[in-house]
Coordinates of C-alpha atoms and ligand atoms in Angstrom, one line a residue:
Q1 CA 192.7 194.3 115.6
S2 CA 195.6 194.8 117.9
F3 CA 197.7 197.0 115.6
A4 CA 194.6 199.1 114.9
A5 CA 194.0 199.4 118.7
A6 CA 197.6 200.7 118.9
G7 CA 196.6 203.5 116.6
H8 CA 198.0 202.3 113.3
P9 CA 195.9 202.5 110.1
V10 CA 195.4 198.8 109.0
T11 CA 194.4 197.3 105.7
L12 CA 193.2 193.6 106.0
W13 CA 193.7 191.5 102.9
A14 CA 191.5 188.4 102.3
R15 CA 192.1 186.3 99.2
D16 CA 188.4 185.7 98.5
P17 CA 186.6 188.9 97.2
D18 CA 183.2 187.8 98.5
R19 CA 184.7 187.2 102.0
A20 CA 186.5 190.6 101.9
A21 CA 183.2 192.3 100.9
A22 CA 181.3 190.5 103.6
I23 CA 183.9 191.5 106.3
Q24 CA 183.8 195.1 105.1
G25 CA 180.0 195.1 105.0
T26 CA 179.3 193.5 108.3
R27 CA 182.4 194.7 110.1
E28 CA 182.9 191.1 111.4
N29 CA 185.1 188.2 110.2
A30 CA 182.2 185.7 110.7
A31 CA 184.2 182.6 109.5
Y32 CA 187.2 182.9 111.8
L33 CA 186.4 185.4 114.5
P34 CA 182.6 185.4 115.0
G35 CA 181.1 187.9 117.4
I36 CA 184.1 190.2 117.4
G37 CA 183.5 193.6 115.8
L38 CA 186.2 194.7 113.4
H39 CA 188.1 197.7 114.7
P40 CA 186.9 200.9 113.0
G41 CA 190.5 201.7 111.9
I42 CA 190.6 198.6 109.6
A43 CA 189.9 198.7 105.9
V44 CA 189.4 195.5 104.0
T45 CA 190.5 194.5 100.4
A46 CA 190.9 191.4 98.2
D47 CA 193.5 193.1 96.1
L48 CA 197.0 192.2 97.3
A49 CA 198.6 194.9 95.1
A50 CA 196.5 197.6 96.9
I51 CA 198.2 197.0 100.2
G52 CA 200.2 200.1 101.0
G53 CA 201.9 201.3 104.2
D54 CA 205.4 200.5 105.4
L55 CA 204.7 197.3 107.3
R56 CA 203.2 194.1 106.0
L57 CA 202.1 191.2 108.2
L58 CA 201.2 187.7 106.8
A59 CA 199.0 185.4 108.8
A60 CA 198.8 182.4 106.5
P61 CA 199.3 178.7 107.0
A62 CA 203.0 177.7 106.8
Q63 CA 202.6 175.4 103.8
H64 CA 201.1 178.3 101.8
L65 CA 203.4 181.0 102.8
R66 CA 205.8 180.6 99.9
A67 CA 203.1 180.9 97.3
I68 CA 201.7 184.1 98.9
L69 CA 205.1 185.7 99.3
Q70 CA 205.8 185.0 95.6
R71 CA 202.6 187.0 94.7
L72 CA 203.5 189.9 97.0
P73 CA 204.6 193.1 95.2
P74 CA 208.3 193.5 95.9
R75 CA 209.1 196.2 98.5
P76 CA 211.8 196.7 101.0
G77 CA 211.0 197.0 104.7
P78 CA 209.8 194.5 107.4
L79 CA 207.7 191.5 106.5
L80 CA 206.1 190.1 109.6
I81 CA 205.1 186.5 109.6
T82 CA 202.9 184.7 112.2
A83 CA 203.0 181.2 110.6
K84 CA 204.3 178.5 113.0
G85 CA 205.7 175.6 111.0
I86 CA 208.3 174.0 108.8
E87 CA 207.7 173.7 105.0
T88 CA 207.1 170.0 104.5
A89 CA 208.6 169.7 101.0
T90 CA 211.8 171.6 101.8
G91 CA 212.4 171.5 105.5
R92 CA 212.7 175.3 105.5
F93 CA 211.8 177.6 108.4
M94 CA 209.4 180.5 107.7
D95 CA 212.1 183.2 107.8
E96 CA 214.2 181.2 105.3
I97 CA 211.2 181.1 102.9
A98 CA 210.8 184.8 103.3
A99 CA 214.5 185.4 102.6
E100 CA 214.4 183.2 99.6
T101 CA 211.3 184.6 98.0
R102 CA 211.5 188.3 99.1
P103 CA 215.2 189.1 99.4
E104 CA 214.5 192.8 99.2
A105 CA 212.5 192.7 102.5
A106 CA 213.5 192.0 106.1
P107 CA 211.8 188.9 107.6
V108 CA 210.4 189.4 111.1
L109 CA 208.8 186.6 113.1
L110 CA 206.0 187.4 115.6
S111 CA 205.3 184.4 117.8
G112 CA 204.3 183.4 121.3
P113 CA 201.4 182.3 123.4
S114 CA 198.5 183.9 121.6
F115 CA 195.1 182.4 120.7
A116 CA 193.9 184.7 118.0
E117 CA 190.5 185.1 119.5
E118 CA 191.9 186.5 122.8
V119 CA 194.2 188.9 120.9
A120 CA 191.2 190.1 118.8
R121 CA 189.2 190.6 122.0
G122 CA 191.9 192.8 123.4
L123 CA 192.9 190.4 126.3
P124 CA 196.5 190.9 127.6
T125 CA 199.1 189.0 125.5
A126 CA 202.9 189.0 125.4
L127 CA 204.8 187.9 122.3
T128 CA 208.4 187.7 120.9
L129 CA 209.3 189.6 117.8
A130 CA 212.4 188.3 116.1
C131 CA 214.3 190.5 113.6
A132 CA 218.0 190.1 112.6
D133 CA 218.5 193.8 113.1
A134 CA 218.1 194.4 116.8
E135 CA 217.5 198.1 116.5
A136 CA 214.8 197.6 113.9
G137 CA 213.2 194.9 116.0
A138 CA 213.2 197.2 119.1
A139 CA 211.6 200.0 117.1
L140 CA 208.9 197.6 115.8
A141 CA 208.2 196.2 119.3
R142 CA 207.8 199.7 120.6
S143 CA 205.6 200.8 117.8
L144 CA 203.3 197.8 117.6
G145 CA 203.0 197.1 121.4
H146 CA 200.4 198.8 123.5
R147 CA 198.5 198.4 126.8
T148 CA 197.3 194.8 126.0
L149 CA 200.0 193.6 123.7
R150 CA 203.5 193.5 125.1
L151 CA 206.3 192.7 122.6
Y152 CA 209.8 191.5 123.5
W153 CA 212.4 191.5 120.8
T154 CA 215.3 189.2 119.9
E155 CA 217.7 188.7 116.9
D156 CA 217.2 184.9 117.3
L157 CA 215.0 184.1 114.2
R158 CA 216.0 180.4 114.3
G159 CA 215.0 180.0 118.0
V160 CA 211.7 181.7 117.5
A161 CA 210.9 179.7 114.3
L162 CA 211.9 176.4 115.9
G163 CA 209.9 176.9 119.1
G164 CA 206.7 177.9 117.2
A165 CA 207.0 175.0 114.8
L166 CA 207.8 172.3 117.4
K167 CA 205.3 173.3 120.0
N168 CA 202.5 172.4 117.6
V169 CA 203.9 168.8 117.1
L170 CA 204.4 168.4 120.8
A171 CA 200.8 169.7 121.5
I172 CA 199.5 166.9 119.3
A173 CA 201.4 164.4 121.4
A174 CA 200.0 166.0 124.6
G175 CA 196.5 165.8 123.2
I176 CA 197.0 162.1 122.4
V177 CA 198.0 161.5 126.0
T178 CA 194.8 163.3 127.2
G179 CA 192.5 161.6 124.6
R180 CA 193.9 158.2 125.5
G181 CA 193.2 158.8 129.2
L182 CA 196.8 158.4 130.3
G183 CA 196.5 161.1 133.0
E184 CA 197.9 164.5 133.8
N185 CA 201.2 163.1 135.2
A186 CA 201.9 161.6 131.8
R187 CA 201.0 164.9 130.0
A188 CA 203.3 166.9 132.3
A189 CA 206.1 164.4 131.7
L190 CA 205.6 164.4 127.9
V191 CA 205.5 168.2 127.7
T192 CA 208.7 168.5 129.8
R193 CA 210.5 165.9 127.7
G194 CA 209.2 167.6 124.6
L195 CA 210.8 170.8 125.8
A196 CA 214.1 168.8 126.2
E197 CA 213.7 167.8 122.5
M198 CA 213.1 171.5 121.6
M199 CA 216.2 172.5 123.4
R200 CA 218.3 169.8 121.8
L201 CA 217.1 170.8 118.3
G202 CA 217.9 174.4 119.2
A203 CA 221.4 173.5 120.2
G204 CA 221.9 171.5 117.0
L205 CA 220.2 173.9 114.5
G206 CA 221.1 177.3 116.0
G207 CA 218.3 178.5 118.3
R208 CA 219.3 180.1 121.6
P209 CA 218.3 178.3 124.8
E210 CA 216.9 181.6 126.3
T211 CA 214.7 182.0 123.3
L212 CA 213.3 178.5 123.6
M213 CA 212.8 179.0 127.4
G214 CA 210.9 182.3 126.5
L215 CA 207.5 183.2 125.2
S216 CA 207.9 181.7 121.7
G217 CA 209.1 178.4 123.1
L218 CA 208.1 177.2 126.5
G219 CA 205.4 179.9 126.7
D220 CA 203.6 178.8 123.6
L221 CA 204.2 175.1 124.4
L222 CA 202.4 175.7 127.8
L223 CA 199.5 177.5 126.3
T224 CA 199.1 175.1 123.3
A225 CA 199.7 171.7 124.9
C226 CA 197.6 172.3 128.0
S227 CA 194.5 173.7 126.4
A228 CA 191.8 172.0 124.3
T229 CA 191.2 175.4 122.7
S230 CA 194.3 174.6 120.6
R231 CA 193.7 173.0 117.3
N232 CA 196.8 170.9 117.6
T233 CA 195.9 169.6 121.1
S234 CA 192.3 169.0 120.2
L235 CA 193.4 167.0 117.1
G236 CA 195.6 164.9 119.4
I237 CA 192.7 164.4 121.8
A238 CA 190.5 163.2 119.0
L239 CA 193.2 160.9 117.7
G240 CA 193.7 159.5 121.2
Q241 CA 190.0 158.8 121.4
G242 CA 190.2 156.7 118.3
R243 CA 189.1 159.0 115.5
S244 CA 191.0 158.9 112.2
L245 CA 193.2 161.7 111.0
A246 CA 191.2 162.0 107.7
E247 CA 188.0 162.3 109.6
I248 CA 189.3 165.0 112.0
L249 CA 190.9 167.1 109.3
G250 CA 187.8 166.7 107.0
A251 CA 185.7 168.4 109.6
R252 CA 188.0 171.4 110.0
R253 CA 188.3 174.7 108.1
S254 CA 191.2 176.0 110.1
V255 CA 194.8 174.8 109.8
T256 CA 196.3 172.4 112.3
E257 CA 200.0 173.1 111.7
G258 CA 201.6 170.3 113.6
V259 CA 200.1 167.7 111.2
W260 CA 202.2 169.3 108.4
T261 CA 205.3 170.0 110.4
A262 CA 205.7 166.7 112.2
A263 CA 207.4 164.9 109.3
A264 CA 209.7 167.8 108.4
A265 CA 210.7 168.2 112.1
A266 CA 211.4 164.5 112.4
R267 CA 213.5 164.6 109.3
L268 CA 215.5 167.6 110.5
A269 CA 216.2 165.9 113.8
A270 CA 217.3 162.7 112.1
K271 CA 219.5 164.5 109.6
A272 CA 221.3 166.4 112.4
G273 CA 221.6 163.2 114.5
I274 CA 219.4 164.6 117.3
D275 CA 217.4 162.3 119.6
A276 CA 213.7 163.5 119.3
P277 CA 211.6 160.5 120.3
V278 CA 208.3 162.4 121.0
I279 CA 208.4 164.3 117.6
D280 CA 209.3 161.0 115.9
A281 CA 206.4 159.2 117.6
V282 CA 203.9 161.9 116.4
D283 CA 205.3 161.6 112.9
A284 CA 205.0 157.8 113.1
V285 CA 201.3 158.0 114.2
L286 CA 200.4 160.7 111.6
N287 CA 202.4 159.6 108.6
R288 CA 203.7 156.1 109.0
G289 CA 200.7 154.2 110.2
A290 CA 201.9 153.5 113.7
A291 CA 199.3 152.5 116.3
I292 CA 199.0 155.0 119.1
D293 CA 199.4 152.4 121.8
T294 CA 202.6 151.1 120.1
A295 CA 204.0 154.6 119.9
V296 CA 203.2 155.3 123.5
A297 CA 204.8 152.0 124.6
G298 CA 207.9 152.8 122.5
L299 CA 208.3 156.1 124.5
L300 CA 207.7 154.4 127.9
L301 CA 210.1 151.5 127.2
R302 CA 213.1 153.6 126.3
P303 CA 216.1 152.8 128.5
A304 CA 216.7 154.9 131.6
K305 CA 218.9 157.9 131.1
R306 CA 220.4 160.9 132.9
E307 CA 217.8 163.7 133.0
A308 CA 220.0 166.5 131.6
Q309 CA 220.5 164.9 128.2
Ligands
NDP1 N1 194.9 181.2 115.3 C1 195.9 181.4 116.2 O1 195.6 181.5 117.4 C2 197.3 181.7 115.9 C3 197.8 181.2 114.7 N2 199.1 181.4 114.4 C4 199.7 180.9 113.2 O2 199.3 181.8 112.0 C5 199.1 181.0 110.9 C6 197.7 181.2 110.3 O3 196.9 180.7 111.4 P1 195.3 181.0 111.4 O4 195.0 182.3 110.8 O5 194.8 180.6 112.7 O6 194.8 179.9 110.3 P2 193.4 179.6 109.8 O7 193.4 178.3 109.1 O8 192.4 179.8 110.8 O9 193.2 180.7 108.7 C7 194.0 180.7 107.6 C8 193.9 182.0 106.8 O10 194.8 181.9 105.7 C9 194.0 181.8 104.5 N3 194.5 180.8 103.6 C10 194.4 179.5 103.6 N4 195.0 178.9 102.6 C11 195.5 179.9 101.9 C12 196.2 180.0 100.6 N5 196.6 178.9 100.0 N6 196.6 181.2 100.2 C13 196.2 182.3 100.8 N7 195.6 182.3 102.0 C14 195.2 181.1 102.5 C15 192.6 181.5 104.9 O11 191.7 182.0 103.9 P3 190.4 181.3 103.4 O12 189.4 181.4 104.4 O13 190.1 182.0 102.1 O14 190.8 179.8 103.2 C16 192.5 182.1 106.2 O15 192.2 183.5 106.1 C17 199.4 179.5 111.3 O16 200.7 179.2 111.0 C18 199.2 179.5 112.8 O17 200.0 178.5 113.5 C19 199.9 182.1 115.2 C20 199.4 182.6 116.4 C21 198.1 182.3 116.8
13P2 O1 199.7 179.2 118.1 C1 198.7 179.2 118.7 C2 198.7 179.8 120.1 O2 199.8 180.5 120.3 C3 197.5 178.5 118.3 O3 197.6 177.2 118.5 P1 196.7 176.1 117.6 O4 197.1 176.4 116.2 O5 197.1 174.8 118.1 O6 195.3 176.5 117.9

């Protein structure tokens, strides 16, 4: 929607031919963006090989990105990825998966505070675009940005990948705090200490602090962890209220990335010897059968420490 609004011809690919035909026929993506008319500059196809143009953007769940990239016809040029997560099976970040599967292309991450519905409705949004080649990144940001989409560029792929992946896990924690009725003080404390974990992981794994304090880190953490519109936060709220993970996921069509990233993030932190108690607590609740109250007590009973650590 946004790129079409910026004047670019856009072809939208949907994997299901019936869905592609329905979107083309009704000019609406009724399953994911009901009530929002498709921009007239967008064509729709179910044929991946038919996608032309010099820019490709993939908006697919993190755990499925590798399989889609493997099916993509090889072509040089920028490959934009919106997925926010870490591949559970390998611990790889999204740009690493792109580099492995499509070495002929240049991975570009587009990330930041951006509920899709608001972007599609043309509400003002600012994002970070990460590309190893700063000049190419700057050119993309200028070409894709417009009045309601402001793009900042960086070469820091790792920082952008890390911020986008971790904010989802931290949002689940924030949601649990809300759902458990622990109060807004506790939520603010948890989000702040979660940011400290993000910064420590950045320092250990190669993300720049200014990236993590920018749109794709702190910005997206603020949006996601403080809004029940977020799928990750709302999942946390439901868990905090006592519903089971299976029940919550069973009622959803859309992906809740933090559920799949929590274990990989906890493993990466442990392997690097980085203290990440909030991420570890989310992983324990989701994947290791920990009771929520036990996990919360574990966080509250940690020994006192200097804040800047
Ligand atoms: N929604 C948002 O506000 C934002 C999302 N993101 C990120 O972008 C990524 C995608 O998110 P979003 O679009 O919201 O996710 P949704 O779950 O809402 O939609 C996923 C899309 O991917 C398709 N899909 C699902 N599984 C596969 C698969 N195995 N192979 C190919 N296509 C598949 C779905 O098609 P089908 O209907 O056929 O299953 C659907 O079109 C996530 O990592 C998310 O964190 C980033 C910024 C904002
Ligand atoms: O990434 C997002 C906003 O920037 C969307 O967050 P959720 O996936 O939690 O809905």
